[in-house]
Amino acid sequence: MGEVLRSKTAELFNEPGCAKNQAKSEKERKKGCSKPLVPGAAAGGCAFDGAKIALEPIVDVVHLTHGPSACEGNSWDNRHAATSGPSTYRLGLTTDLSELDIVMGNGEKRLYRAIKDAIARYDPPAVFVYQTCVPAMIGDDIEAVCRHAAEKTGTPCIPVLSAGFSGKKNFGNKLAGEALFKHVIGTIEPEYTTPTDVNILGEYNIVGEIWQIKPLLEKLGIRLLANITGDARYRDIAGAHRARVNMMMCSAALINLARQMEERWGIPYFEGSFYGIADTSAALRMLARMLVERGAPEDLLERTEALITAEEARAWARIEPYREILKGKRVILYTGGVKSWSIVSALQEIGMKIVATSVRKSTEGDKERIKEIMDDPHMVGSVPAREMYARLANDEADILLSGGKTQYVGLKARRPWLDINQERNYAYAGYDGTVALVAELAKSLSNPVWEEIRRPAPWEISADIVPLDCGPQSRSGVGEA
Amino acid sequence: MATLLQPKKNGSINPLKSSAPLGAALAYLGVDGAVPLFHGAQGCTSFALTLAVRHFREDMPMQTTAIAEVETILGGADNLEEALVNLQARMNPKFIGIASTALIETRGEDITGDLLSIMQRRHELARTAIVYASTPDYVGALEDGWAKAVTAIIEGLVVPGERRQKSLRQINILPGVHQTAADIDQLRDMAAAFGLDAVVLPDLSGSLDGHVNAEFTPITSGGTKLEDIADMGEGLATIAIGQHMTPAAEALEGLTGVPSTVLANLTGLAATDELVALLSRISGVAVPESLKRRRSQLVDAMLDCHFYLGGKRIAIAADPDLTYQLAVFFKSLGAEIVTAVTTTHHSALLERVPAKEVVVGDLMDFEERAAAAQADLLVTHSHGRQAAERLGLPHLRVGFPIFDRLGVQHRSMIGYAGSRDFLYEVGNIFLSLIKEKKPEDFTSAEVPPFKVQEKRDVGQTLAIG
Ligand code: SF4
């Protein structure tokens, strides 16, 4: 494994913009946040997974995974990042290394040829090349191969040093940000700029959520210079360094990128969310304020307030019919922590009760926010499936909100479940998204199926079963009396 | 019949194959009280888990030894030990099946040796049956991993030696990775119709058939019982399904002397007839009326459906055994296999696929060839949906993974009943595509040249040894 990779890893773990890290002592900080994994305790995605999640929504480029077929083969085509145009990103490309390639050390050659083939075939604006465990271990230098291929073909080739063993999914998000900062952003000048250009970071356009946000910005005359990375085009991201403000969505996934963009190009950033009505309004206000501070016309503030008033009124009117069903309903929120505070506030707004929210991947800042907005914050770490099942089966909550991996724990306990992670089928961002979320919650909670399937079978209540009167030979004799 | 083509390429576009460790994990999940353990970095397990969850719509107890950077350099034996001890303490499984991944195999670790010394040190692990299959991701595909895991289970857990049968009614069935829970239920019922008790290994019909337990369990519930595996030597005979199960059948026969037969295929009339005749021979019982009735239903379905399948141009992409099975079946109804793409060349059966050529390739090969061959129907797993969209063709989902259809474990395509239902499913696809004709449909209609079919190869049993 390359020295490069190891020093890179240490550097990223030492992210100064990361609140979690800043709270630690100097010595601890050096160690970074690589909490060791526990073998034999269920594990989440690897760094490659995280990097791919963050970059794959760039829709017009080729994403090429360097490794044996499993990394890409078992994972492609499993997300709902939507596109408004090109669909190159949906292809699953891998060098599909064979035993022979590995033994003979043919990995680099094969990668180079695969890059060339992909460019010849799809003529993309760029190729992203993902490193995985096996080639990283045997020392394939994908940075060098990318450099060489870019020179030969004239197409940018972006190496992403995402060997799975180097860390968890969150760490992979950071590696993705690193690749964008080092190789993409700032390489192309936008055709023109405006005083209201902004970027959003960490928004992947899951089931089209950016289209619930973009119209709001457009109504205010704010231009989304680059969405990083949902429904993004390569050129937009390459020109993202000319934005006036960066908004970082919810999590600290791309915080290293936000901080580095501030350092190099002086773009201030803030952390906000488009989940829930109050948060959406707060994010719009913040965007407007920061833009005005950086020279956008003053009247943006007023227009923002007007839009917020109108949109909030419209959203609440549409939520009204569901309020009765949802009021007081108890929720367990198990999101992995990344989105927990923004979802918490969204659910509280509509009168639901959060009986537990997981913060297993949250930063200290996330936790602070949860404490701020909840009267009685029941924050939990990771909950073993058995315990989760017991809590649901014992009627401690009316519904479970989580990602797909936990769904069957909820369903098998015969409790409603709603997907709020990336495999979900509904878009929940912005005002319209909040209405959609409320509608889904209501639909799920009021489904008669729950009552039906919780009812025991007739023969389980044996006392009630009376044999039919089938004449004198009624075998059991029970019920004759 | 078919020539095997392996286009030289620098990678794959839209992979068709799922990995061997995943295949092994699925096999392990067919054992009662099991936890599959991937020996490798954590992402491999996470991806496999997500894919399997999407297919089965069930919780999956899959675990990882969580190899990270340091172990990648220094070796993973300690992680393996820690994982086994942790699993034991947390879940108390009856069985742990280890599948290695590419990372660990590339380091060239001596996993068998590691495992031996761990077992010597850690006496608490003696309560759990542990087996290991070597399944690096860069060798083979789903079928290979499944077969290796079943072989490892047999070699590790069956009590060897010839013996007199206790019951004279037991047979062993070794299903392939392409059998669903419904397929297995049907096989067991068919055996029962001859008075035979089937020990099925692995048995996904108990563990992954989508049932709701009264209580939560973090390990599999249902699946083959360990004591039944130990007693497989008591069987009268062993029936393995699919060419890829040949090594497993051989291992079992070698250990116990129980004679085995590998049936290449169980879809369609001829194939099911062969199975039924075999069951009758093993049991010495005449074919019961219930099965004769199912048979005549299948014959009737074939009569009803052949109008819609005759002359249809079918493109298939699947693992070798499934490809063979489907191709033979479609061919028997007058359809033509214009494209056949498969995942690995590790199968002697591929040459017998009734098509001009079989390509070892990916879904891009499939898409391009199907388009060029003017296929009428795409038959492959869910990832083929993008190709179907682009080509505007109907898409019949088969194999693994199927994540955009419900109830896949309850769909059978084998035996008289399963073949009948499957045939109606296909027939209905073509029936629904028939449009009312308009004058303009006739102006310059091109009639494809009529071709007389070759006679079909009926003999399907594979000789063993
Ligand atoms: S852990 Fe490594 S080998 Fe496994 S999926 Fe992630 S990158 Fe691939």
CSV table of C-alpha atoms in Angstrom, one decimal, chain B residues 34-321:
chain,number,residue,atom,x,y,z
B,34,ALA,CA,-26.3,-19.8,11.0
B,35,VAL,CA,-24.3,-16.6,10.5
B,36,PRO,CA,-22.2,-16.2,7.4
B,37,LEU,CA,-18.9,-14.4,8.1
B,38,PHE,CA,-17.0,-12.6,5.3
B,39,HIS,CA,-13.3,-12.6,5.9
B,40,GLY,CA,-12.2,-9.3,4.5
B,41,ALA,CA,-12.8,-5.5,4.7
B,42,GLN,CA,-16.2,-4.4,5.8
B,43,GLY,CA,-17.5,-2.9,2.6
B,44,CYS,CA,-17.7,-6.3,0.9
B,45,THR,CA,-20.2,-7.5,3.5
B,46,SER,CA,-22.2,-4.3,3.4
B,47,PHE,CA,-22.6,-4.5,-0.4
B,48,ALA,CA,-23.5,-8.2,-0.3
B,49,LEU,CA,-25.9,-7.6,2.5
B,50,THR,CA,-27.7,-4.7,0.8
B,51,LEU,CA,-28.0,-6.7,-2.4
B,52,ALA,CA,-29.3,-9.8,-0.6
B,53,VAL,CA,-31.7,-7.7,1.5
B,54,ARG,CA,-33.1,-6.1,-1.7
B,55,HIS,CA,-33.6,-9.5,-3.3
B,56,PHE,CA,-35.1,-11.4,-0.4
B,57,ARG,CA,-36.7,-8.5,1.4
B,58,GLU,CA,-35.6,-10.0,4.7
B,59,ASP,CA,-33.1,-9.1,7.4
B,60,MET,CA,-29.8,-10.9,6.8
B,61,PRO,CA,-27.4,-11.9,9.5
B,62,MET,CA,-24.1,-11.4,7.6
B,63,GLN,CA,-21.0,-10.4,9.4
B,64,THR,CA,-17.5,-9.2,8.6
B,65,THR,CA,-14.0,-9.7,10.1
B,66,ALA,CA,-13.6,-6.0,9.4
B,67,ILE,CA,-10.1,-6.0,8.0
B,68,ALA,CA,-8.8,-2.4,8.1
B,69,GLU,CA,-5.5,-0.8,7.0
B,70,VAL,CA,-3.3,-2.3,9.7
B,71,GLU,CA,-4.5,-5.9,9.2
B,72,THR,CA,-4.1,-5.4,5.4
B,73,ILE,CA,-0.5,-5.0,6.1
B,74,LEU,CA,0.0,-7.4,9.0
B,75,GLY,CA,-2.5,-10.1,8.3
B,76,GLY,CA,-6.0,-10.9,9.4
B,77,ALA,CA,-5.8,-13.9,11.7
B,78,ASP,CA,-6.4,-11.9,14.8
B,79,ASN,CA,-9.5,-10.3,13.3
B,80,LEU,CA,-10.8,-13.7,12.3
B,81,GLU,CA,-10.4,-14.9,15.9
B,82,GLU,CA,-12.0,-11.8,17.4
B,83,ALA,CA,-14.9,-12.0,15.0
B,84,LEU,CA,-15.6,-15.7,15.8
B,85,VAL,CA,-15.4,-15.0,19.5
B,86,ASN,CA,-17.6,-12.0,19.3
B,87,LEU,CA,-20.2,-13.7,17.1
B,88,GLN,CA,-20.3,-16.6,19.5
B,89,ALA,CA,-20.8,-14.3,22.5
B,90,ARG,CA,-23.3,-12.0,21.0
B,91,MET,CA,-25.5,-14.3,18.9
B,92,ASN,CA,-24.7,-17.8,20.0
B,93,PRO,CA,-25.1,-19.2,16.5
B,94,LYS,CA,-25.1,-23.0,15.9
B,95,PHE,CA,-23.1,-22.5,12.7
B,96,ILE,CA,-20.7,-20.0,11.3
B,97,GLY,CA,-19.8,-20.2,7.6
B,98,ILE,CA,-16.7,-18.3,6.6
B,99,ALA,CA,-16.3,-17.0,3.1
B,100,SER,CA,-13.0,-15.3,2.2
B,101,THR,CA,-12.8,-12.2,0.0
B,102,ALA,CA,-10.3,-11.1,-2.6
B,103,LEU,CA,-8.4,-8.9,-0.2
B,104,ILE,CA,-7.6,-11.7,2.2
B,105,GLU,CA,-6.8,-14.2,-0.6
B,106,THR,CA,-4.6,-11.7,-2.3
B,107,ARG,CA,-2.5,-11.5,0.8
B,108,GLY,CA,-2.2,-15.3,0.5
B,109,GLU,CA,-3.3,-16.0,4.1
B,110,ASP,CA,-3.4,-19.5,5.4
B,111,ILE,CA,-7.0,-19.4,6.6
B,112,THR,CA,-7.3,-23.1,7.2
B,113,GLY,CA,-4.2,-23.0,9.4
B,114,ASP,CA,-5.3,-19.9,11.2
B,115,LEU,CA,-8.7,-21.5,11.9
B,116,LEU,CA,-7.1,-24.7,13.3
B,117,SER,CA,-4.9,-22.8,15.7
B,118,ILE,CA,-7.9,-20.5,16.7
B,119,MET,CA,-10.0,-23.6,17.5
B,120,GLN,CA,-7.2,-25.1,19.6
B,121,ARG,CA,-6.8,-21.9,21.6
B,122,ARG,CA,-10.5,-21.0,21.9
B,123,HIS,CA,-12.3,-23.9,23.5
B,124,GLU,CA,-15.5,-21.9,23.7
B,125,LEU,CA,-15.8,-22.1,20.0
B,126,ALA,CA,-16.3,-25.8,20.1
B,127,ARG,CA,-20.0,-25.3,20.7
B,128,THR,CA,-20.3,-23.9,17.2
B,129,ALA,CA,-19.9,-25.7,13.9
B,130,ILE,CA,-17.5,-23.6,11.8
B,131,VAL,CA,-16.6,-24.2,8.1
B,132,TYR,CA,-14.5,-22.2,5.6
B,133,ALA,CA,-14.8,-21.8,1.9
B,134,SER,CA,-12.2,-20.1,-0.2
B,135,THR,CA,-14.1,-17.7,-2.4
B,136,PRO,CA,-11.9,-14.8,-3.7
B,137,ASP,CA,-14.0,-12.4,-5.7
B,138,TYR,CA,-11.8,-12.6,-8.8
B,139,VAL,CA,-12.6,-16.3,-9.3
B,140,GLY,CA,-15.9,-17.4,-10.6
B,141,ALA,CA,-19.3,-16.0,-9.7
B,142,LEU,CA,-22.4,-16.7,-7.6
B,143,GLU,CA,-22.7,-20.3,-8.6
B,144,ASP,CA,-19.1,-21.1,-7.7
B,145,GLY,CA,-19.3,-19.5,-4.2
B,146,TRP,CA,-22.5,-21.4,-3.5
B,147,ALA,CA,-21.1,-24.7,-4.6
B,148,LYS,CA,-17.9,-24.2,-2.7
B,149,ALA,CA,-19.8,-23.4,0.5
B,150,VAL,CA,-22.0,-26.4,0.2
B,151,THR,CA,-19.0,-28.6,-0.4
B,152,ALA,CA,-17.3,-27.1,2.6
B,153,ILE,CA,-20.3,-27.8,4.8
B,154,ILE,CA,-20.4,-31.4,3.6
B,155,GLU,CA,-16.7,-31.9,4.1
B,156,GLY,CA,-16.9,-30.3,7.5
B,157,LEU,CA,-20.1,-31.6,9.0
B,158,VAL,CA,-21.2,-34.8,7.5
B,159,VAL,CA,-20.3,-37.9,9.5
B,160,PRO,CA,-18.2,-39.9,7.1
B,161,GLY,CA,-18.4,-43.7,6.5
B,162,GLU,CA,-20.8,-46.1,4.9
B,163,ARG,CA,-23.7,-47.4,7.0
B,164,ARG,CA,-27.0,-49.1,6.8
B,165,GLN,CA,-29.9,-46.7,6.5
B,166,LYS,CA,-31.9,-46.1,9.6
B,167,SER,CA,-35.2,-45.3,7.8
B,168,LEU,CA,-34.8,-46.4,4.2
B,169,ARG,CA,-36.8,-43.4,3.4
B,170,GLN,CA,-34.3,-40.5,3.4
B,171,ILE,CA,-32.9,-38.9,0.3
B,172,ASN,CA,-30.5,-36.0,0.1
B,173,ILE,CA,-31.2,-33.0,-2.2
B,174,LEU,CA,-28.5,-30.5,-3.0
B,175,PRO,CA,-30.3,-27.6,-4.7
B,176,GLY,CA,-28.4,-25.1,-6.8
B,177,VAL,CA,-28.1,-21.3,-6.2
B,178,HIS,CA,-30.9,-20.8,-8.8
B,179,GLN,CA,-33.6,-22.6,-6.7
B,180,THR,CA,-36.1,-20.5,-4.8
B,181,ALA,CA,-37.8,-21.3,-1.6
B,182,ALA,CA,-40.9,-22.4,-3.6
B,183,ASP,CA,-38.7,-24.7,-5.8
B,184,ILE,CA,-37.4,-26.4,-2.7
B,185,ASP,CA,-40.9,-26.8,-1.1
B,186,GLN,CA,-42.0,-28.3,-4.4
B,187,LEU,CA,-39.1,-30.7,-4.5
B,188,ARG,CA,-39.8,-31.8,-0.9
B,189,ASP,CA,-43.4,-32.3,-1.7
B,190,MET,CA,-42.6,-34.4,-4.8
B,191,ALA,CA,-40.3,-36.6,-2.7
B,192,ALA,CA,-42.9,-36.9,-0.1
B,193,ALA,CA,-45.4,-38.1,-2.7
B,194,PHE,CA,-43.1,-41.1,-3.1
B,195,GLY,CA,-42.9,-41.6,0.7
B,196,LEU,CA,-39.4,-40.1,0.8
B,197,ASP,CA,-38.1,-37.6,3.4
B,198,ALA,CA,-35.8,-35.1,1.8
B,199,VAL,CA,-32.8,-33.6,3.6
B,200,VAL,CA,-32.3,-30.5,1.6
B,201,LEU,CA,-28.9,-28.7,1.9
B,202,PRO,CA,-28.9,-25.8,1.9
B,203,ASP,CA,-32.6,-25.1,2.6
B,204,LEU,CA,-33.6,-21.6,1.9
B,205,SER,CA,-37.2,-22.6,2.1
B,206,GLY,CA,-37.0,-22.5,5.9
B,207,SER,CA,-34.7,-19.6,6.5
B,208,LEU,CA,-35.4,-17.2,3.6
B,209,ASP,CA,-39.0,-17.9,2.6
B,210,GLY,CA,-40.3,-14.7,4.0
B,211,HIS,CA,-42.0,-15.7,7.2
B,212,VAL,CA,-42.7,-13.7,10.3
B,213,ASN,CA,-41.4,-15.3,13.5
B,214,ALA,CA,-43.1,-14.9,16.8
B,215,GLU,CA,-39.8,-13.6,18.2
B,216,PHE,CA,-36.8,-11.9,17.0
B,217,THR,CA,-33.7,-14.0,16.1
B,218,PRO,CA,-30.4,-12.5,14.9
B,219,ILE,CA,-29.4,-15.8,13.3
B,220,THR,CA,-31.3,-17.8,10.6
B,221,SER,CA,-34.3,-19.8,11.7
B,222,GLY,CA,-35.3,-22.7,9.7
B,223,GLY,CA,-32.8,-24.1,7.2
B,224,THR,CA,-31.1,-27.4,7.3
B,225,LYS,CA,-30.5,-28.8,10.8
B,226,LEU,CA,-27.0,-29.6,11.8
B,227,GLU,CA,-28.0,-33.1,12.9
B,228,ASP,CA,-29.6,-33.8,9.6
B,229,ILE,CA,-26.4,-32.7,7.8
B,230,ALA,CA,-24.4,-35.0,10.0
B,231,ASP,CA,-26.7,-37.9,9.0
B,232,MET,CA,-26.7,-37.4,5.3
B,233,GLY,CA,-24.9,-40.7,5.0
B,234,GLU,CA,-28.1,-42.3,6.0
B,235,GLY,CA,-29.7,-41.4,2.7
B,236,LEU,CA,-30.8,-43.8,0.0
B,237,ALA,CA,-29.6,-41.5,-2.7
B,238,THR,CA,-28.5,-37.9,-3.4
B,239,ILE,CA,-30.0,-35.7,-6.1
B,240,ALA,CA,-28.0,-32.6,-6.9
B,241,ILE,CA,-29.5,-29.9,-9.2
B,242,GLY,CA,-27.3,-28.0,-11.6
B,243,GLN,CA,-23.9,-28.8,-13.0
B,244,HIS,CA,-22.3,-26.5,-10.4
B,245,MET,CA,-23.4,-28.9,-7.6
B,246,THR,CA,-21.4,-31.7,-9.1
B,247,PRO,CA,-18.4,-31.3,-6.7
B,248,ALA,CA,-20.7,-31.1,-3.7
B,249,ALA,CA,-22.4,-34.3,-4.8
B,250,GLU,CA,-19.1,-36.0,-5.4
B,251,ALA,CA,-17.8,-35.0,-2.0
B,252,LEU,CA,-20.9,-36.4,-0.3
B,253,GLU,CA,-20.7,-39.6,-2.3
B,254,GLY,CA,-17.0,-39.9,-1.5
B,255,LEU,CA,-17.6,-39.4,2.2
B,256,THR,CA,-20.6,-41.6,2.7
B,257,GLY,CA,-21.0,-43.9,-0.4
B,258,VAL,CA,-24.5,-42.6,-0.9
B,259,PRO,CA,-25.0,-42.8,-4.7
B,260,SER,CA,-25.7,-39.4,-6.3
B,261,THR,CA,-27.2,-38.1,-9.5
B,262,VAL,CA,-26.7,-34.6,-10.9
B,263,LEU,CA,-29.7,-33.3,-12.8
B,264,ALA,CA,-28.8,-30.5,-15.1
B,265,ASN,CA,-32.2,-29.0,-15.1
B,266,LEU,CA,-35.7,-29.3,-13.6
B,267,THR,CA,-37.6,-26.9,-15.8
B,268,GLY,CA,-40.0,-28.2,-18.4
B,269,LEU,CA,-41.7,-31.5,-19.1
B,270,ALA,CA,-38.7,-33.7,-20.1
B,271,ALA,CA,-36.6,-32.5,-17.2
B,272,THR,CA,-39.3,-33.0,-14.6
B,273,ASP,CA,-40.1,-36.4,-16.1
B,274,GLU,CA,-36.6,-37.4,-15.5
B,275,LEU,CA,-36.7,-36.3,-11.9
B,276,VAL,CA,-40.0,-38.1,-11.3
B,277,ALA,CA,-38.8,-41.3,-12.8
B,278,LEU,CA,-35.7,-41.1,-10.7
B,279,LEU,CA,-37.7,-40.6,-7.5
B,280,SER,CA,-39.9,-43.6,-8.5
B,281,ARG,CA,-36.8,-45.7,-9.0
B,282,ILE,CA,-35.2,-44.7,-5.7
B,283,SER,CA,-38.4,-45.3,-3.7
B,284,GLY,CA,-39.7,-48.2,-5.5
B,285,VAL,CA,-43.1,-46.5,-5.5
B,286,ALA,CA,-45.2,-46.0,-8.6
B,287,VAL,CA,-45.8,-42.4,-9.8
B,288,PRO,CA,-48.7,-41.2,-7.8
B,289,GLU,CA,-51.9,-39.7,-9.3
B,290,SER,CA,-51.3,-36.3,-7.9
B,291,LEU,CA,-48.1,-35.9,-9.9
B,292,LYS,CA,-49.7,-37.4,-13.1
B,293,ARG,CA,-52.4,-34.7,-12.7
B,294,ARG,CA,-49.7,-31.9,-12.4
B,295,ARG,CA,-48.0,-33.4,-15.5
B,296,SER,CA,-51.1,-33.2,-17.6
B,297,GLN,CA,-51.6,-29.6,-16.5
B,298,LEU,CA,-48.2,-28.7,-17.7
B,299,VAL,CA,-48.9,-30.5,-21.0
B,300,ASP,CA,-52.0,-28.4,-21.3
B,301,ALA,CA,-50.1,-25.2,-20.5
B,302,MET,CA,-47.6,-26.0,-23.2
B,303,LEU,CA,-50.5,-26.5,-25.7
B,304,ASP,CA,-52.0,-23.1,-24.7
B,305,CYS,CA,-48.7,-21.2,-24.7
B,306,HIS,CA,-46.9,-22.5,-27.7
B,307,PHE,CA,-48.8,-20.2,-30.0
B,308,TYR,CA,-47.2,-17.2,-28.3
B,309,LEU,CA,-43.7,-18.6,-27.8
B,310,GLY,CA,-43.2,-20.3,-31.2
B,311,GLY,CA,-40.6,-18.4,-33.3
B,312,LYS,CA,-39.9,-15.8,-30.5
B,313,ARG,CA,-36.4,-14.6,-30.3
B,314,ILE,CA,-35.1,-14.8,-26.8
B,315,ALA,CA,-32.0,-13.3,-25.2
B,316,ILE,CA,-30.8,-14.8,-22.0
B,317,ALA,CA,-28.1,-13.6,-19.6
B,318,ALA,CA,-27.6,-15.6,-16.4
B,319,ASP,CA,-25.3,-17.9,-14.5
B,320,PRO,CA,-24.4,-21.0,-16.5
B,321,ASP,CA,-26.9,-23.5,-15.0
